[in-house]
C-alpha positions as CSV (number, residue, x, y, z in Angstrom):
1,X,63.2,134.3,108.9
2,X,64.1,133.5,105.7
3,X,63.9,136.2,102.8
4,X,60.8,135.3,100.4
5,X,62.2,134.4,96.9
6,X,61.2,135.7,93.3
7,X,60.3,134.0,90.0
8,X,61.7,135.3,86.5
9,X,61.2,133.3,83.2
10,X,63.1,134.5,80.1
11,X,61.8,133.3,76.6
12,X,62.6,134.2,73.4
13,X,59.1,133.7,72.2
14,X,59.8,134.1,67.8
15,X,57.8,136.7,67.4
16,X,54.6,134.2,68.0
17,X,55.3,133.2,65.0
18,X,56.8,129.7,65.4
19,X,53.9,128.1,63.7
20,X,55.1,129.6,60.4
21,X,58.7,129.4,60.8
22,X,59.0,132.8,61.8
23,X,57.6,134.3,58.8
24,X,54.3,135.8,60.3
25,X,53.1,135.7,63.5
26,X,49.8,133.8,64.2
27,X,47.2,133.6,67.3
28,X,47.4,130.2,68.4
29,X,51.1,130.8,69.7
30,X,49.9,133.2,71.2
31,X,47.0,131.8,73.1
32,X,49.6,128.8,73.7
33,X,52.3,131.0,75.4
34,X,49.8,132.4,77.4
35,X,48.3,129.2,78.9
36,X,51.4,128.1,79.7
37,X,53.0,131.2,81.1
38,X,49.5,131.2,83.4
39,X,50.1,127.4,84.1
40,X,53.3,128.4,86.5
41,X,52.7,127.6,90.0
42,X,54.0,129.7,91.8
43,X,53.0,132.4,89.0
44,X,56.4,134.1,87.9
45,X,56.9,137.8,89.4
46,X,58.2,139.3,86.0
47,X,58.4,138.1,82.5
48,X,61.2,139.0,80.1
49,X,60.4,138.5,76.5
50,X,62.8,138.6,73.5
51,X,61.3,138.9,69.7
52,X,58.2,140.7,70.3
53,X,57.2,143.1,67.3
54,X,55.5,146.3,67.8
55,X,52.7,146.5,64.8
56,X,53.9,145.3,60.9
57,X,53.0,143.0,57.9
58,X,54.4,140.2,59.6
59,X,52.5,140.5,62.7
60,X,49.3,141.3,61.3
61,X,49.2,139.4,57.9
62,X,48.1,135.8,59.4
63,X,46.6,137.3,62.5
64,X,44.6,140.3,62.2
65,X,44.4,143.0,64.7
66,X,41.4,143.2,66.7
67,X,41.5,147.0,67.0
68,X,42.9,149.6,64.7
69,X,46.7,150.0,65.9
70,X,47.2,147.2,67.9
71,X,50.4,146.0,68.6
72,X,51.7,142.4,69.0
73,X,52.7,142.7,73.2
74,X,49.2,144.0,73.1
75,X,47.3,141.2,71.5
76,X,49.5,138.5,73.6
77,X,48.0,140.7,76.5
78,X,44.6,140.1,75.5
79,X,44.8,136.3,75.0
80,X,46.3,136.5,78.4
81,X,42.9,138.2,79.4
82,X,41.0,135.4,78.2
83,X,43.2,132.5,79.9
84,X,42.7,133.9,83.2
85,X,39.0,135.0,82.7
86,X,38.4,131.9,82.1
87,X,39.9,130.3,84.6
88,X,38.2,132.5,87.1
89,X,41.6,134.6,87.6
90,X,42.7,138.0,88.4
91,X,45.6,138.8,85.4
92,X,48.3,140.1,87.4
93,X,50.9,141.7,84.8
94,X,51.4,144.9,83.3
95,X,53.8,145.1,80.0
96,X,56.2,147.0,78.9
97,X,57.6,147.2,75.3
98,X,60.9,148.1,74.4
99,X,61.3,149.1,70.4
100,X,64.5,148.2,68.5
101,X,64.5,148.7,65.2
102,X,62.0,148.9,62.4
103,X,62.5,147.4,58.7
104,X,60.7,149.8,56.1
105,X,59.9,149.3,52.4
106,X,59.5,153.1,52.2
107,X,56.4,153.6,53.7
108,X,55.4,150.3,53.9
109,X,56.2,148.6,57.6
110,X,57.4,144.9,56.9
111,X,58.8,144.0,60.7
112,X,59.7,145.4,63.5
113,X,62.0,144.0,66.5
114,X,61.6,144.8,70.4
115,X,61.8,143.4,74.2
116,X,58.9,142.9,76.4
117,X,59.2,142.8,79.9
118,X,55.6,141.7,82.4
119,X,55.6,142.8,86.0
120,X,53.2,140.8,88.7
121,X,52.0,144.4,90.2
122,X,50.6,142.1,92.7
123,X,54.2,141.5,93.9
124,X,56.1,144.0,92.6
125,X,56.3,147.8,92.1
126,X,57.7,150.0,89.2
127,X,60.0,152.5,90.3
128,X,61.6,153.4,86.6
129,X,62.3,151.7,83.5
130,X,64.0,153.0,79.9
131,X,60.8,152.2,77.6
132,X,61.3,156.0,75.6
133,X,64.8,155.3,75.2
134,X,66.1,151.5,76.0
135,X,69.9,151.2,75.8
136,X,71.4,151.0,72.2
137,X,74.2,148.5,72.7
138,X,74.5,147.6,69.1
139,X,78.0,146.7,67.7
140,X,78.3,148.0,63.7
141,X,81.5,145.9,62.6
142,X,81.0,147.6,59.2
143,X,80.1,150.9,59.0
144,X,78.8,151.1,55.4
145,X,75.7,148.8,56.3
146,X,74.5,150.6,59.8
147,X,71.5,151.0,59.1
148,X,70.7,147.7,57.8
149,X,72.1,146.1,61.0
150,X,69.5,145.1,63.5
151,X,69.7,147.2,66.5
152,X,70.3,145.6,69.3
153,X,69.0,147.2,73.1
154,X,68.9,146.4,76.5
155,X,65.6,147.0,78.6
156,X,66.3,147.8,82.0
157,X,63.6,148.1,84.8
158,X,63.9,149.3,88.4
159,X,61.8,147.3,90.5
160,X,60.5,147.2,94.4
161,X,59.5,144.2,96.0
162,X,56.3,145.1,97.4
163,X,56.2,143.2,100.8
164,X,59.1,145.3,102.0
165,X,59.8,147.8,99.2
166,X,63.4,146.6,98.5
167,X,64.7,147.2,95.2
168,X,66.4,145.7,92.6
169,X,67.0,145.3,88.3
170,X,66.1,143.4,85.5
171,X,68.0,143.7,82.6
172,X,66.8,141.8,79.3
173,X,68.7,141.8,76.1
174,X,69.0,140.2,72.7
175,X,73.0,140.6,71.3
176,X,73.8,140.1,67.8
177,X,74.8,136.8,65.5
178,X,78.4,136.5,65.3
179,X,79.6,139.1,62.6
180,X,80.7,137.2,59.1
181,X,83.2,140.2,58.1
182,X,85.5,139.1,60.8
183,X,88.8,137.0,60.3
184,X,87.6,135.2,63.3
185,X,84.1,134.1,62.3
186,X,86.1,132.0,59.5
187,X,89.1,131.0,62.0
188,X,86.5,128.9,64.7
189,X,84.7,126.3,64.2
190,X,82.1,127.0,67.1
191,X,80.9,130.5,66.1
192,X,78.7,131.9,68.3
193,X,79.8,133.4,71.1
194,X,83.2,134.2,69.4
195,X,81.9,137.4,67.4
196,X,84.1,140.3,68.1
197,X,80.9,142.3,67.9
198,X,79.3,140.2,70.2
199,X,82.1,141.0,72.7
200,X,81.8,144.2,72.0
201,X,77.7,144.0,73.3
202,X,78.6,142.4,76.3
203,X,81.1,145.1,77.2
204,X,78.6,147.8,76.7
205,X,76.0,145.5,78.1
206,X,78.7,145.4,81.5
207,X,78.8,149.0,81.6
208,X,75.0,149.5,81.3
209,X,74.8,147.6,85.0
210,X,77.4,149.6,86.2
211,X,75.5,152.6,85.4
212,X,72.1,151.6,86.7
213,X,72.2,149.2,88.9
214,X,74.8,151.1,91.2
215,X,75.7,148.3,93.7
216,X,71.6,147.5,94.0
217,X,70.9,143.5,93.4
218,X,70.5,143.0,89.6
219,X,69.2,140.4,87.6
220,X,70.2,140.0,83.7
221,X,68.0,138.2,81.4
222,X,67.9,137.3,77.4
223,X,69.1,135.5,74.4
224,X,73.0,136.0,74.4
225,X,73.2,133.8,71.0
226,X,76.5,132.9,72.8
227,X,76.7,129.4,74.5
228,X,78.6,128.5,77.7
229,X,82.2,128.4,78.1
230,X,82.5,131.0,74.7
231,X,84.6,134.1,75.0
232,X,81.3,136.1,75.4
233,X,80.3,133.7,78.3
234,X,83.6,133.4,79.7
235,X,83.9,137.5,79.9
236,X,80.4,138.0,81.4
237,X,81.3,135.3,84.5
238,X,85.1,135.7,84.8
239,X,85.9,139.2,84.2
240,X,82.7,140.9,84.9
241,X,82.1,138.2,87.5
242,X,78.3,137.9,86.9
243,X,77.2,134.6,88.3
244,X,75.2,132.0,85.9
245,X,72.0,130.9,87.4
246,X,71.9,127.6,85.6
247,X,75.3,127.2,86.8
248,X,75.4,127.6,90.2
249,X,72.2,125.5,90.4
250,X,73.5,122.7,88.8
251,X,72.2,122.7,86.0
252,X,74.5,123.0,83.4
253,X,78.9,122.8,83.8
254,X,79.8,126.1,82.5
255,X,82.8,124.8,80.8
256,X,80.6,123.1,78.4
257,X,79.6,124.1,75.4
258,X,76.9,121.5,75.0
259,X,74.7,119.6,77.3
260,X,71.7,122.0,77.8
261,X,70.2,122.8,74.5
262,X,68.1,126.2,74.9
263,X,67.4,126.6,71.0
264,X,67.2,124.6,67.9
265,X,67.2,125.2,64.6
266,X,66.2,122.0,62.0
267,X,68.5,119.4,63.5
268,X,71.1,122.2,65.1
269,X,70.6,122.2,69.0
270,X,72.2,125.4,70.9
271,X,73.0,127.1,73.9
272,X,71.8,130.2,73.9
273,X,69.7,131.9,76.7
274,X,71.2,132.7,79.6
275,X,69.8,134.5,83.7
276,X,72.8,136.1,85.2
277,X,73.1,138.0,88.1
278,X,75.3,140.6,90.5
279,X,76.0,140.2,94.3
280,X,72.5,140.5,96.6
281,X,70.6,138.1,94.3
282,X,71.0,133.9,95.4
283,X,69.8,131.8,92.6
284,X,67.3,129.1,94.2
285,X,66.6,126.7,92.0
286,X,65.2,126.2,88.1
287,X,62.4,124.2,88.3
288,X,60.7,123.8,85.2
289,X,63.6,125.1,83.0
290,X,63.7,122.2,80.2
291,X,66.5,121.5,77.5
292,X,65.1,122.6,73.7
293,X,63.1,118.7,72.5
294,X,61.6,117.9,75.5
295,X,58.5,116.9,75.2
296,X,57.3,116.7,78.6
297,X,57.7,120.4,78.3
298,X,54.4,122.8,78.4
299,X,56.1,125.0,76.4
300,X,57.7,122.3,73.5
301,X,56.6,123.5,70.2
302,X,55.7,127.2,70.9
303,X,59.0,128.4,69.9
304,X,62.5,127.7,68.5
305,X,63.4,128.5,72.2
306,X,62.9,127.3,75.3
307,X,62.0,129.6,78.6
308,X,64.6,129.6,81.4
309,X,62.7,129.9,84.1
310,X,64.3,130.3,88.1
311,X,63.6,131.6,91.4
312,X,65.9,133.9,93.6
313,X,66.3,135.7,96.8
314,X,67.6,139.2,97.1
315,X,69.6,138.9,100.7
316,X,73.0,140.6,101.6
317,X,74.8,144.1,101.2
318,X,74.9,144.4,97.4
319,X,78.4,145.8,95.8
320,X,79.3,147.5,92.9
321,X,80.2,145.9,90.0
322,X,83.1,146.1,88.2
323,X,83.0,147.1,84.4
């Protein structure tokens, strides 16, 4: 009997504010993400989402909250609501925010930065998750400006397949730009992905599975702002030996740095969102995963990102990794 499979989409989603260029979030994105998130058949089991703001100016300015204190996850969750209501559906997921940082004017809350991660409780279970307190893996090149740096966290989730109680992680993260006040920023000529910063994320990032996971199946989600075959890639495959889902379906050849845009930015495209995994998870297959531009795409247009979006199976003896 074969083992049944899992679904996981990660989507850096702009803060919903793609139709403004990022500068405040509106409700149609919104409303858009969610119809297309609900349009996945089969529906995915959890949902990792990068640039989600908790409550600020630039959520709230163009789209005003419908209660006192809402948050952005939350008012996402609520057009979610209203695409399954009205397609006669139960709405499956419960969310979880994950804070990051929070830019003040003194009192005066101009935007916030987070992870969001939705769990199908019709599939799945929640055994423990690091909402209070996600991981700070934030590399701060130059100390002087550490506090003006964006924080950068990973989300991690314990989950328990709920036909058969067998466990297993999420991890979803979001590491830094490549740092400017390096000698190698100026040295390369493709940047991202060659930050020493960034190398120093996906270390800590490494020793974060270590530490949770401990040998269980994992699965590691987000926007890496590092593209295949850079040293931040090349570390997380080769010397933390984390397999590449898009890679060992096909998809992409690692050794690429083009081919698969999974952002864009005016007429830049970019590799940058990435589904890895340890030992006890088999990638499946990526259906529906589409390169940033196409327009055949439900999702084209809804963000300067485009979802990854795969099924797995969690079979096997899992073993620890190594950091």
């Amino acid at each position: 009997m074969s083992e049944p499979s899992l679904r996981i989409v990660s989507y850096n989603v702009r803060y919903f504010g793609h139709a403004l260029r990022g500068l405040a979030s509106t409700q149609g994105p919104k409303r858009r993400v969610s119809a297309a998130l609900a349009a996945l058949d089969p529906l995915p089991d959890v949902v990792c989402l990068q640039e989600v703001e908790t409550s600020s100016f630039r959520s709230s300015v163009a789209d005003r909250r419908k209660v006192p204190g809402e948050t952005q996850l939350q008012a996402f969750m609520g057009r979610m609501e209203e695409i399954f209501a009205a397609q006669g559906r139960e709405m499956p997921y419960d969310a979880f925010y994950f804070r990051a940082h929070h830019y003040k004017l003194w009192d005066f809350s101009l935007y916030t930065t987070g992870l969001a991660v939705l769990v199908n409780r019709k599939t799945l279970r929640v055994d423990r998750h690091n909402v209070d307190a996600p991981s700070q893996i934030t590399h701060h090149h130059v100390q002087r400006l550490k506090e003006r740096k964006q924080s950068r966290i990973c989300a991690h989730m314990r989950l328990l397949r709920a036909s058969d109680g067998r466990p297993f992680h999420v991890f979803n993260t979001h590491l830094s730009l490549p740092t400017p006040f390096a000698r190698e920023f100026w040295a390369t000529k493709d940047k991202m992905g060659c930050g020493v910063n960034q190398l120093h994320e996906a270390r800590k990032l490494v020793a974060l599975l270590t530490e949770h996971a401990q040998g269980e199946p994992f699965v590691v989600t987000g926007d890496f702002n590092s593209p295949p075959a850079s040293p931040v890639f090349r570390y997380l495959c080769e010397e933390a030996q984390l397999t590449c889902a898009q890679a060992i379906v096909g998809q992409i050849n690692p050794t690429a740095i083009r081919g698969f845009p999974t952002a864009g930015f005016m007429h830049l495209r970019m590799h940058l969102d990435h589904l890895f995994s340890g030992s006890g998870v088999r990638w499946l297959d990526m259906a529906e995963t589409r390169p940033f531009g196409d327009v055949g795409s439900r999702f084209h247009g809804l963000s300067d990102h485009m979802p990854l979006i795969a099924r797995f199976t969690l079979e096997g003896p899992a073993q620890a990794l190594t950091a």
